[in-house]
Short mmCIF file of C-alpha atoms in Angstrom, two decimals:
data_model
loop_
_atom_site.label_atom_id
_atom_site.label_comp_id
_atom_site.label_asym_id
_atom_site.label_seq_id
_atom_site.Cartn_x
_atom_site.Cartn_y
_atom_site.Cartn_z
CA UNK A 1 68.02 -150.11 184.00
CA UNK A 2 65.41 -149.08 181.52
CA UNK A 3 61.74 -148.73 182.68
CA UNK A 4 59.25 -150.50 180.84
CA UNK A 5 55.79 -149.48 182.33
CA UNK A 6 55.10 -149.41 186.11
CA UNK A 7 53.93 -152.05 188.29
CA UNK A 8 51.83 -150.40 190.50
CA UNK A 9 49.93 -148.74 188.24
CA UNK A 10 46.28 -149.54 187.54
CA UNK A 11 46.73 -151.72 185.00
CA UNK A 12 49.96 -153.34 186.82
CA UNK A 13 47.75 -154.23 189.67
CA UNK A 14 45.09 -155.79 187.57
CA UNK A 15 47.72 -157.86 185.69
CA UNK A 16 48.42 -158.60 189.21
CA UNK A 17 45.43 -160.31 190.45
CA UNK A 18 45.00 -162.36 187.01
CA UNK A 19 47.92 -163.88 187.61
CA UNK A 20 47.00 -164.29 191.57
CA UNK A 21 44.38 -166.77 190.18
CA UNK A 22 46.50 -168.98 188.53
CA UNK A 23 49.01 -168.91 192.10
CA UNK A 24 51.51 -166.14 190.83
CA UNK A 25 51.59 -163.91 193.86
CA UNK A 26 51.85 -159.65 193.78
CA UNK A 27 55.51 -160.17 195.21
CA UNK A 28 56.87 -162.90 192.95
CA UNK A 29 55.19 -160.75 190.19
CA UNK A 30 57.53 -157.29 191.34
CA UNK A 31 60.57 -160.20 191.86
CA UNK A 32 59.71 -161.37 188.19
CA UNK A 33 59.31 -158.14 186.64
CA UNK A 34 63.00 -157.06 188.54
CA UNK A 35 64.58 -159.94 187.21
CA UNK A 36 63.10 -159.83 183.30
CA UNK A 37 63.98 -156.24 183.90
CA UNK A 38 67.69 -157.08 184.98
CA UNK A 39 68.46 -159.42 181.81
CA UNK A 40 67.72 -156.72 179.76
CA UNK A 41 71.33 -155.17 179.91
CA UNK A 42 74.81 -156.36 179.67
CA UNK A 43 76.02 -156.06 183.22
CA UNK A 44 80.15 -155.69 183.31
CA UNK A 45 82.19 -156.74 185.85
CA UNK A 46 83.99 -154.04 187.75
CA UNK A 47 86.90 -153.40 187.97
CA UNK A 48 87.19 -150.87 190.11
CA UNK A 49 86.42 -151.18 194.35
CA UNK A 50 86.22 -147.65 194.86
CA UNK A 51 87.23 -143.86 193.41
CA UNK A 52 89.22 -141.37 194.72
CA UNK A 53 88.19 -138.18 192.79
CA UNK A 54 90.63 -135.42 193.68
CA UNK A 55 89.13 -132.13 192.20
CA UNK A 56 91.50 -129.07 191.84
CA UNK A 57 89.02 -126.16 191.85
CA UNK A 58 89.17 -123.05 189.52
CA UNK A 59 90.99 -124.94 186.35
CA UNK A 60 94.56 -126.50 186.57
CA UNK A 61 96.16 -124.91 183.74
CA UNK A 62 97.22 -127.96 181.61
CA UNK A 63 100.46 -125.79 180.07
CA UNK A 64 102.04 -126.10 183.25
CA UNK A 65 101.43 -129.64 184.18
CA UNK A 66 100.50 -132.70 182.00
CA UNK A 67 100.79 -130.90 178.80
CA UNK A 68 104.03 -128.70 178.53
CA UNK A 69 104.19 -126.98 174.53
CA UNK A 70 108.00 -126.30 174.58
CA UNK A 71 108.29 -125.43 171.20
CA UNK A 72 105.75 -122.67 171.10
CA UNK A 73 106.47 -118.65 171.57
CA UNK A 74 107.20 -118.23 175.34
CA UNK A 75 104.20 -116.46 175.44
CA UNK A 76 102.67 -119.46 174.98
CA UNK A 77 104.84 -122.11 176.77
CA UNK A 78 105.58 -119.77 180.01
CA UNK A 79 108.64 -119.72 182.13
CA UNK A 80 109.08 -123.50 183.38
CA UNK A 81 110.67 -125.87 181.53
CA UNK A 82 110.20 -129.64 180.62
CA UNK A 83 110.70 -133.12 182.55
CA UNK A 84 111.27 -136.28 180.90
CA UNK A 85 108.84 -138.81 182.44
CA UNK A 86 110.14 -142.67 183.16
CA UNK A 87 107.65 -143.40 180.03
CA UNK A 88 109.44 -141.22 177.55
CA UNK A 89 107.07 -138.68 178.00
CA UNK A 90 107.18 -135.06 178.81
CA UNK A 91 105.68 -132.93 181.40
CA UNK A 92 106.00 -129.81 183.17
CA UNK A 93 109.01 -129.68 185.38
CA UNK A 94 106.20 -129.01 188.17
CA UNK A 95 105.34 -132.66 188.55
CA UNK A 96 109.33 -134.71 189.06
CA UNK A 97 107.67 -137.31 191.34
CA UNK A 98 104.74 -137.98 189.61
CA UNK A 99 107.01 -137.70 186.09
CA UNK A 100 109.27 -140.48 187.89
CA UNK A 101 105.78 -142.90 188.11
CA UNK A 102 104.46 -142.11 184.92
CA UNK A 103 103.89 -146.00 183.88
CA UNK A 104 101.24 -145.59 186.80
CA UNK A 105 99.02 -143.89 185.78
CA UNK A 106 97.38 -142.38 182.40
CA UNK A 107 97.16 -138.63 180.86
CA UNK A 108 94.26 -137.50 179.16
CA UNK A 109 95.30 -134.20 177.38
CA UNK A 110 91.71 -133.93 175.27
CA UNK A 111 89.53 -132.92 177.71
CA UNK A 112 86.90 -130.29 176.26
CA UNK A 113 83.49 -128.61 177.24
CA UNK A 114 82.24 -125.72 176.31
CA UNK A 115 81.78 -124.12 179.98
CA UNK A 116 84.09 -121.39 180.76
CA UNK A 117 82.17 -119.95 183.96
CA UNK A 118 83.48 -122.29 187.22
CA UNK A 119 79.93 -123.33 188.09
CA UNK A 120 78.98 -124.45 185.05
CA UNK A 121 82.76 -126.09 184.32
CA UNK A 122 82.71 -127.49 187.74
CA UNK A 123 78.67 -129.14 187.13
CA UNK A 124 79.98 -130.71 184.21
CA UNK A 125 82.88 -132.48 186.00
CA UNK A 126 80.71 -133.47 189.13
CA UNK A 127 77.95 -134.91 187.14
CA UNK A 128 79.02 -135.84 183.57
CA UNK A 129 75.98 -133.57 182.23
CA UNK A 130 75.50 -129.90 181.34
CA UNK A 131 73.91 -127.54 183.65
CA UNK A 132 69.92 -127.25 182.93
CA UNK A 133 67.50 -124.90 184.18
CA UNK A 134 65.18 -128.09 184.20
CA UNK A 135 66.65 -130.30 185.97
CA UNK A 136 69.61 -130.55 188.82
CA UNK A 137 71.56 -133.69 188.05
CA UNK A 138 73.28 -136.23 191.13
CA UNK A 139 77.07 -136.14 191.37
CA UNK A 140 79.11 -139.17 190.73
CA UNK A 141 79.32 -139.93 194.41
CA UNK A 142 75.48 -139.75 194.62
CA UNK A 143 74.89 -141.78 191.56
CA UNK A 144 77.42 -144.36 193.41
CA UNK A 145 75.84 -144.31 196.48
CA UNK A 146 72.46 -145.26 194.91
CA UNK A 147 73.82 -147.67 192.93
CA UNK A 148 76.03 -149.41 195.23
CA UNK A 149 75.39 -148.66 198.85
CA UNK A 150 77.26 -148.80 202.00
CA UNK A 151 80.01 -151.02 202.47
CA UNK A 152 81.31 -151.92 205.92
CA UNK A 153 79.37 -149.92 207.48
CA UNK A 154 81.04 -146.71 205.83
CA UNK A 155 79.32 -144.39 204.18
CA UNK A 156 78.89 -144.76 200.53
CA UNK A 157 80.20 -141.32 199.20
CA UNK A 158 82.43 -139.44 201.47
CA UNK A 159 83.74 -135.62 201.01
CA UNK A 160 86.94 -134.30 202.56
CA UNK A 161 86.92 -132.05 203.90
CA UNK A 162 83.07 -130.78 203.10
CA UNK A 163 80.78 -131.05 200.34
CA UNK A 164 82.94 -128.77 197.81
CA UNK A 165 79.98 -127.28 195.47
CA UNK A 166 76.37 -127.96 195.18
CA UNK A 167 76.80 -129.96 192.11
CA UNK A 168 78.73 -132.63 194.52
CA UNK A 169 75.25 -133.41 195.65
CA UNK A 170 72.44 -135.86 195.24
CA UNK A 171 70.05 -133.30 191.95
CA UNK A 172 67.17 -135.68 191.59
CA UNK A 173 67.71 -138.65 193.80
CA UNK A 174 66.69 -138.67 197.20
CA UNK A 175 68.79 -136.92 199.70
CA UNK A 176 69.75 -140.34 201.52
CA UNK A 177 72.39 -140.65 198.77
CA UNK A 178 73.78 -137.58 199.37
CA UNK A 179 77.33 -137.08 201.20
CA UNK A 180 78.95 -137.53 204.33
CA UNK A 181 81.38 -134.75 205.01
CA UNK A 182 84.23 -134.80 207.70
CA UNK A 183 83.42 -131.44 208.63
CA UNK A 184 87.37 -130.65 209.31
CA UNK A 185 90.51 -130.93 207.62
CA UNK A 186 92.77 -133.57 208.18
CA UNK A 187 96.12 -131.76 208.07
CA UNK A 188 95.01 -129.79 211.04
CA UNK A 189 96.52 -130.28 214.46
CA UNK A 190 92.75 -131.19 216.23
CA UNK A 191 91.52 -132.64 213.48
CA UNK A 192 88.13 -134.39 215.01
CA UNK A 193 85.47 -135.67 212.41
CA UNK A 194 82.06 -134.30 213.46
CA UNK A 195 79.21 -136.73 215.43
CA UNK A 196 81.41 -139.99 215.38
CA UNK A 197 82.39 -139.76 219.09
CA UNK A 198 79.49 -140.20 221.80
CA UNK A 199 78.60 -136.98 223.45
CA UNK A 200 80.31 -136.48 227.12
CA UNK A 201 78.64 -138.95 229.99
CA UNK A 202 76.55 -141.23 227.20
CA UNK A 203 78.50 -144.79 227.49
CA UNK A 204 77.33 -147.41 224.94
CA UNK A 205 74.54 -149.05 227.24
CA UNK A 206 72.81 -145.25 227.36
CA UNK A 207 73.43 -144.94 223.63
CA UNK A 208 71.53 -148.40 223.10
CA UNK A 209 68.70 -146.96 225.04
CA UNK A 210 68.85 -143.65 223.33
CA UNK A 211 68.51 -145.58 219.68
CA UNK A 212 65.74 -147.68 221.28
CA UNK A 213 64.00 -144.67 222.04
CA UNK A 214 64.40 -142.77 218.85
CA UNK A 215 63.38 -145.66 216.30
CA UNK A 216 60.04 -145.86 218.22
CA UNK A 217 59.65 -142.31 218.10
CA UNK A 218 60.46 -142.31 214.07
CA UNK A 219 58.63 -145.35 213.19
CA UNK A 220 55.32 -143.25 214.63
CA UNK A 221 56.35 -140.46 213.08
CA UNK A 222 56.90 -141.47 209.26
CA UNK A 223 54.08 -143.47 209.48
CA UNK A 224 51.88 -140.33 209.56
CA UNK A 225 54.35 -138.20 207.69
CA UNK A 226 56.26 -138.70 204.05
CA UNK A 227 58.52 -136.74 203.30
CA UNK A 228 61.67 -137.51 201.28
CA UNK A 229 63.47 -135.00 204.15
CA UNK A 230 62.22 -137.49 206.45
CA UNK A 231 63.32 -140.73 205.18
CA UNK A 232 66.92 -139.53 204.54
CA UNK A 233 67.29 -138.26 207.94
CA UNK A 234 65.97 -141.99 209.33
CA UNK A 235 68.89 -143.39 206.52
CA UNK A 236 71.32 -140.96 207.86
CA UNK A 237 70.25 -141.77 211.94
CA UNK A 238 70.88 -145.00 211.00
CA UNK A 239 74.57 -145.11 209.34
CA UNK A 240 75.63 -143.35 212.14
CA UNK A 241 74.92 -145.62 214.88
CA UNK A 242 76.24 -148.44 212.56
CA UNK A 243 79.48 -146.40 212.26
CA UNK A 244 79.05 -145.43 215.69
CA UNK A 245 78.82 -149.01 216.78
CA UNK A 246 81.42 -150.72 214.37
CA UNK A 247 85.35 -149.73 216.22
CA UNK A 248 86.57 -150.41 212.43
CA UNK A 249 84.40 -147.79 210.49
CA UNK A 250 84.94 -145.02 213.84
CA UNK A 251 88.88 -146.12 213.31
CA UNK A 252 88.62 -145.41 209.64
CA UNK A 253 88.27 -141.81 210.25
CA UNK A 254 91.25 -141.24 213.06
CA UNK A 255 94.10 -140.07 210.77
CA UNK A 256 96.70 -140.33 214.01
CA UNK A 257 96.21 -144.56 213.40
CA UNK A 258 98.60 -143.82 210.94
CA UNK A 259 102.67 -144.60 210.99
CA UNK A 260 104.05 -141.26 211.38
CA UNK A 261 106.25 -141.87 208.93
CA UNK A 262 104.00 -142.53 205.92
CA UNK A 263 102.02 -139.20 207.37
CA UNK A 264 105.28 -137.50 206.21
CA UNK A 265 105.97 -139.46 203.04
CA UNK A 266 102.36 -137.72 201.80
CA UNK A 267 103.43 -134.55 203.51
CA UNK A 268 101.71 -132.70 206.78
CA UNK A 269 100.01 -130.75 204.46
CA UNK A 270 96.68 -130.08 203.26
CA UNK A 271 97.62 -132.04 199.80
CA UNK A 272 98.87 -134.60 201.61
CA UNK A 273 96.58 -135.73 204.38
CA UNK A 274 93.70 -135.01 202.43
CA UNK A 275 95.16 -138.01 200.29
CA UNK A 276 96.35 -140.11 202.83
CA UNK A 277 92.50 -140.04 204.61
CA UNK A 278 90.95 -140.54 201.57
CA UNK A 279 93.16 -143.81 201.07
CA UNK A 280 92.31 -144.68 204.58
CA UNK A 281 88.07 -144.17 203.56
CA UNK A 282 88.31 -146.58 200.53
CA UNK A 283 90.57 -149.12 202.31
CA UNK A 284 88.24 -149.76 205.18
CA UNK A 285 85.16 -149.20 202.50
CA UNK A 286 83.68 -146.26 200.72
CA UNK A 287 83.16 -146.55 197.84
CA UNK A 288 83.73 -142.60 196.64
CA UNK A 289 85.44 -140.31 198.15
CA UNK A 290 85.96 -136.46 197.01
CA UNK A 291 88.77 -134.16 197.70
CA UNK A 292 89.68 -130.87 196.64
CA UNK A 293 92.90 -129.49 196.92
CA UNK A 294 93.90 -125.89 196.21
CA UNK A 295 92.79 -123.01 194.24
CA UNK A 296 93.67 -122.93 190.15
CA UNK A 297 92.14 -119.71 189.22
CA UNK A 298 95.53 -118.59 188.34
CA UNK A 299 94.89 -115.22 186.20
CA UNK A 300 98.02 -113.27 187.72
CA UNK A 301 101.62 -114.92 187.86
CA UNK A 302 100.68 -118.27 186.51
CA UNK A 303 104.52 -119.16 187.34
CA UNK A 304 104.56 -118.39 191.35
CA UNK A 305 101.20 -119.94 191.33
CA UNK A 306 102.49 -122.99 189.99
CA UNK A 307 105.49 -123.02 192.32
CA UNK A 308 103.25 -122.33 195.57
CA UNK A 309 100.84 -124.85 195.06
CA UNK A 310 101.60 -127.93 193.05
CA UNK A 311 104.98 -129.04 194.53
CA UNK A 312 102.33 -130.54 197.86
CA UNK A 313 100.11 -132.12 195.56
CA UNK A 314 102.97 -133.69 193.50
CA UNK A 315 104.19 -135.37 196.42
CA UNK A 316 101.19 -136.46 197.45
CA UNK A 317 100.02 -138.17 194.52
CA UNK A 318 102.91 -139.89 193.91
CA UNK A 319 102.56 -141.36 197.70
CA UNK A 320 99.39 -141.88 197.36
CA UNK A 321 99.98 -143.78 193.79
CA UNK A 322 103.11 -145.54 195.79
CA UNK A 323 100.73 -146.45 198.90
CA UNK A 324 97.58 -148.37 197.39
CA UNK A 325 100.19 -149.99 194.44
CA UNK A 326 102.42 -151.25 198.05
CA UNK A 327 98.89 -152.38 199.46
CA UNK A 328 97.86 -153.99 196.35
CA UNK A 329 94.97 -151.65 196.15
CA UNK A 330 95.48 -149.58 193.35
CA UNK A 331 94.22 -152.05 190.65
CA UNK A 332 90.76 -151.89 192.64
CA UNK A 333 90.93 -148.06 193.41
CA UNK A 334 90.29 -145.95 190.57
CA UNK A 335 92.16 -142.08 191.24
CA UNK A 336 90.70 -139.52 188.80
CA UNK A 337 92.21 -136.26 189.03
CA UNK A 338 90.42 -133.49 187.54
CA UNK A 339 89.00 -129.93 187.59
CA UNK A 340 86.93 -127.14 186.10
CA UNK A 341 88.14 -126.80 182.96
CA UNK A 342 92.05 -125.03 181.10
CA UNK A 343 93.58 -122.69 180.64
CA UNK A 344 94.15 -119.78 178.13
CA UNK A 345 96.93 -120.67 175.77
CA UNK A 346 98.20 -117.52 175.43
CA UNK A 347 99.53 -116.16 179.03
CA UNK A 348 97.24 -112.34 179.65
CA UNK A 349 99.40 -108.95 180.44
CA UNK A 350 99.38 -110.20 183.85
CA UNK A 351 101.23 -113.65 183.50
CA UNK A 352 98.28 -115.31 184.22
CA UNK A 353 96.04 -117.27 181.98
CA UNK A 354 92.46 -117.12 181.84
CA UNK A 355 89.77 -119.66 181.62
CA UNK A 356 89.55 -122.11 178.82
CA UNK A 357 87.04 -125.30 178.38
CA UNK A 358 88.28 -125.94 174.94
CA UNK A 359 91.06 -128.49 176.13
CA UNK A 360 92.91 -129.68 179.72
CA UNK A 361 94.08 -132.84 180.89
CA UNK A 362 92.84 -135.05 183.49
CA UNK A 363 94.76 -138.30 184.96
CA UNK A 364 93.38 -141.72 185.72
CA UNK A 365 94.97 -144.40 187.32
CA UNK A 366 94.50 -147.81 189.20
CA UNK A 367 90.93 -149.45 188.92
CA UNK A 368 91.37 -150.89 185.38
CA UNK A 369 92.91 -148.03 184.04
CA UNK A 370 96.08 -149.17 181.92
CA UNK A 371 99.92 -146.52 183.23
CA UNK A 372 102.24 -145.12 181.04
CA UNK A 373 99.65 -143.97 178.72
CA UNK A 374 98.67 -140.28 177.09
CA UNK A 375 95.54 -140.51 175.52
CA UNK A 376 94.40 -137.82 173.11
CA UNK A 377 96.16 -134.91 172.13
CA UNK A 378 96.19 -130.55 172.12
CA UNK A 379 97.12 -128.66 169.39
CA UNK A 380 100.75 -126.83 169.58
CA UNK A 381 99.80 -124.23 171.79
CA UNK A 382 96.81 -126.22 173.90
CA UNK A 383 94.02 -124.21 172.60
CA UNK A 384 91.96 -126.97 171.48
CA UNK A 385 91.95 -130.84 170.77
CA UNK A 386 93.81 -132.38 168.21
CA UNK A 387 93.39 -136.31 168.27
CA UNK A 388 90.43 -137.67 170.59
CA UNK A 389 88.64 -135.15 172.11
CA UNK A 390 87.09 -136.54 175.23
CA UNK A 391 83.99 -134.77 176.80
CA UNK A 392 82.18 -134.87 180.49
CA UNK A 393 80.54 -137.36 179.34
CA UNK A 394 82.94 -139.81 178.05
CA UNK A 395 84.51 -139.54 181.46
CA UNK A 396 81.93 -140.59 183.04
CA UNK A 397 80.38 -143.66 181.32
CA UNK A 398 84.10 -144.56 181.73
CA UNK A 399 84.17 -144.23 185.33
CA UNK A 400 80.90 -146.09 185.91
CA UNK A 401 82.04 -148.96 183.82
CA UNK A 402 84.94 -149.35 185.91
CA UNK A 403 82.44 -149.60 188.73
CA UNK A 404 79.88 -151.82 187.44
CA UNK A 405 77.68 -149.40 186.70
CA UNK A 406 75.63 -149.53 183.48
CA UNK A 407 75.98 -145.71 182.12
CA UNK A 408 72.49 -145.60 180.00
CA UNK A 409 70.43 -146.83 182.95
CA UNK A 410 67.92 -145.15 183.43
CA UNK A 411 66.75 -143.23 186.80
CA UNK A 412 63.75 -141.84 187.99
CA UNK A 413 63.76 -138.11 188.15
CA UNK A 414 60.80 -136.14 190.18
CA UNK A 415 57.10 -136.51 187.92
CA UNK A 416 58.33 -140.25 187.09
CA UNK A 417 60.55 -138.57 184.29
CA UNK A 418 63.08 -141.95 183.12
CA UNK A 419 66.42 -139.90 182.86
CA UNK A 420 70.17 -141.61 181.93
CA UNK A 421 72.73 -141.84 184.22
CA UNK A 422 74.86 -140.59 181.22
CA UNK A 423 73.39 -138.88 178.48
CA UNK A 424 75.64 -140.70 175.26
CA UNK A 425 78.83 -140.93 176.61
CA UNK A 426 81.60 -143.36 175.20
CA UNK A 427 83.77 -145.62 176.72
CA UNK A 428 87.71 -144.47 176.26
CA UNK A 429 88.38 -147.66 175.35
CA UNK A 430 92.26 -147.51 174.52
CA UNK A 431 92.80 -146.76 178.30
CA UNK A 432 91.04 -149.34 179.80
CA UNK A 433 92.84 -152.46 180.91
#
């Protein structure tokens, strides 16, 4: 939403009380101005419930997944060989379940920024913007959370299994947006999320007394006090007893609800449960949820890399891509897969590949997001786009379409400084149901 002027400024209050004489009071005014406001844009309908964003951290190298060049030198290609998908397609014999449920889900193989440090790759990819001095940007979930809010009691934006970077946080907007983090990994044997059970000897009519006595402390406080510190840790206080008090938000969060045999279908791994709770958060009503999984800084013996640590997360994916479709979820649930950035196309002395912004692949599926679909194109040894480059940005506005969310609104950053959600992004249009 664009900002035209503000209405509590001087001459928004004066405007005010003219039209209080002619019975046009302050509120309807603000409701007035909201709604003239409002009709300004072209609000979409979404398409898309919820997001699973499932980051791999350090750069997936895009060789050895989505974007196989068997043709080129083997210095190029590397060691593993080529799947057929059940599209046609071809992938990196690293992914066999996820290349048998290709028509699920779509392949973006033009991904490029020009980041090749893994703070600056992984900003881009947690906020759709470039890293500025200037200026810290919100995340996706953040921007989500403000835009959306809680939903059944759950918190908004959700991290498994802890806020993964600083740029997975709220930049500019108030910290009430920020995330809720589980605190604990779900593949572990005591797996407990943190401060949703009540502490030892408090039963639920000493809790109600407890709140009681906290909100009257708070409202005294903030009343003398402002603070921005404050008023998220009042928003925060206050989700908590909600999910505290609501048995199907606390329930949300207990992974051992769960038939044990769908726990093994994703695999009693970290890949796997990570997955299977964050399916569990969007199904009972976040509306983001962010997961990493593994560690892709592969510069030494990309091949054993490869074969340690994609194998779980194939499996997973392709349950979790079986699971919402078997629910009927997946056409609400958008899953974006992606990380920092590529890798080298030529492997280094240590069969490894170094880091490389110019092109990698991301995948989309569900949450009007059409399967069976590569979109964009690398050159024949990956080093750079070839059709359709796709940037940060074009990601984004995507996403937030899906969602409802108008990309080029505009938020207010700290000084009263209007800044875009996105900053030009495109739709990818061809991908979009």
């Amino acid at each position: 939403m664009r900002c035209h002027g503000n209405p509590f400024s001087r001459r928004g209050f004066l405007a005010a009380g003219t039209l209080g004489t002619i019975g046009l009071s302050l509120p309807e005014l603000l409701m007035r101005q909201a709604t003239a406001e409002m009709k300004q844009y072209d609000f979409v309908e979404a398409k898309a419930k919820s997001v699973i964003h499932i980051f791999l951290p350090g750069g997936m190298a895009q060789q050895e997944s989505f974007d196989p060049k068997p043709y080129s030198p083997l210095e190029y290609r590397g060691e593993l060989k080529t799947i057929k998908t059940n599209t046609g397609e071809v992938f990196c014999e690293s992914v066999p379940q996820l290349a048998k449920r290709a028509d699920k889900f779509s392949i973006i193989r033009s991904m490029t920024h020009g980041e090749a440090a893994h703070e600056r790759g992984t900003h881009n990819m947690f906020t759709g913007y470039k890293p500025s001095p200037a200026l810290q940007y919100p995340s996706f979930g953040s921007v989500v959370s403000h835009e959306l809010g809680p939903r059944n009691n759950l918190p908004p934006y959700i991290c498994i299994p802890n806020v993964p970077t600083e740029y997975a946080g709220t930049g500019y907007l108030p910290s009430s947006y920020g995330a809720f983090a589980l605190g604990s990994d779900p593949s572990q044997g005591n797996f407990k999320v943190r401060d949703l059970s009540l502490a030892s000897g408090v039963d639920e009519e000493r809790f109600a007394r407890r709140k009681s006595a906290l909100e009257v402390v708070n409202n005294q406080f903030t009343s003398a006090v402002q603070a921005d510190n404050i008023e998220a840790m009042n928003t925060f206080y206050q989700r908590a007893y909600d999910m505290l008090n609501t048995p199907a938000a606390r329930e949300a969060f207990d992974i051992e609800k769960e038939d044990a045999k769908l726990r093994d279908r994703y695999g009693r791994n970290t890949a796997g449960q990570r997955m299977l709770m964050a399916r569990r958060l969007v199904e009972a009503g976040s509306r983001l949820v962010t997961m990493t999984y593994g560690s892709w800084d592969s510069h030494v013996n990309m091949t054993s890399s490869i074969r340690s640590q994609v194998p779980a997360f194939d499996v997973a994916l392709s349950a979790l891509l079986d699971d919402l479709s078997e629910r009927g979820m997946l056409e609400e649930t958008l899953v974006m897969v992606t990380t920092e950035f590529g890798r080298t196309p030529k492997l280094n002395k240590d069969a490894g590949r170094d880091h490389w912004p110019k092109v990698f692949s991301v995948l989309l599926a569900g949450g009007g997001i059409k399967g069976g679909t590569i979109y964009g194109a690398s050159d024949s040894t990956a080093a750079e786009p070839e059709e359709n480059p796709v940037s940060p940005e074009d990601l984004a506005t995507t996403m937030y379409r899906l969602l409802g969310i108008v990309a080029d609104k505009e938020l207010m950053a700290p000084g009263g400084r209007p800044i875009e959600i996105v900053d030009g992004g495109k739709l990818i249009e061809p991908l979009m149901v």
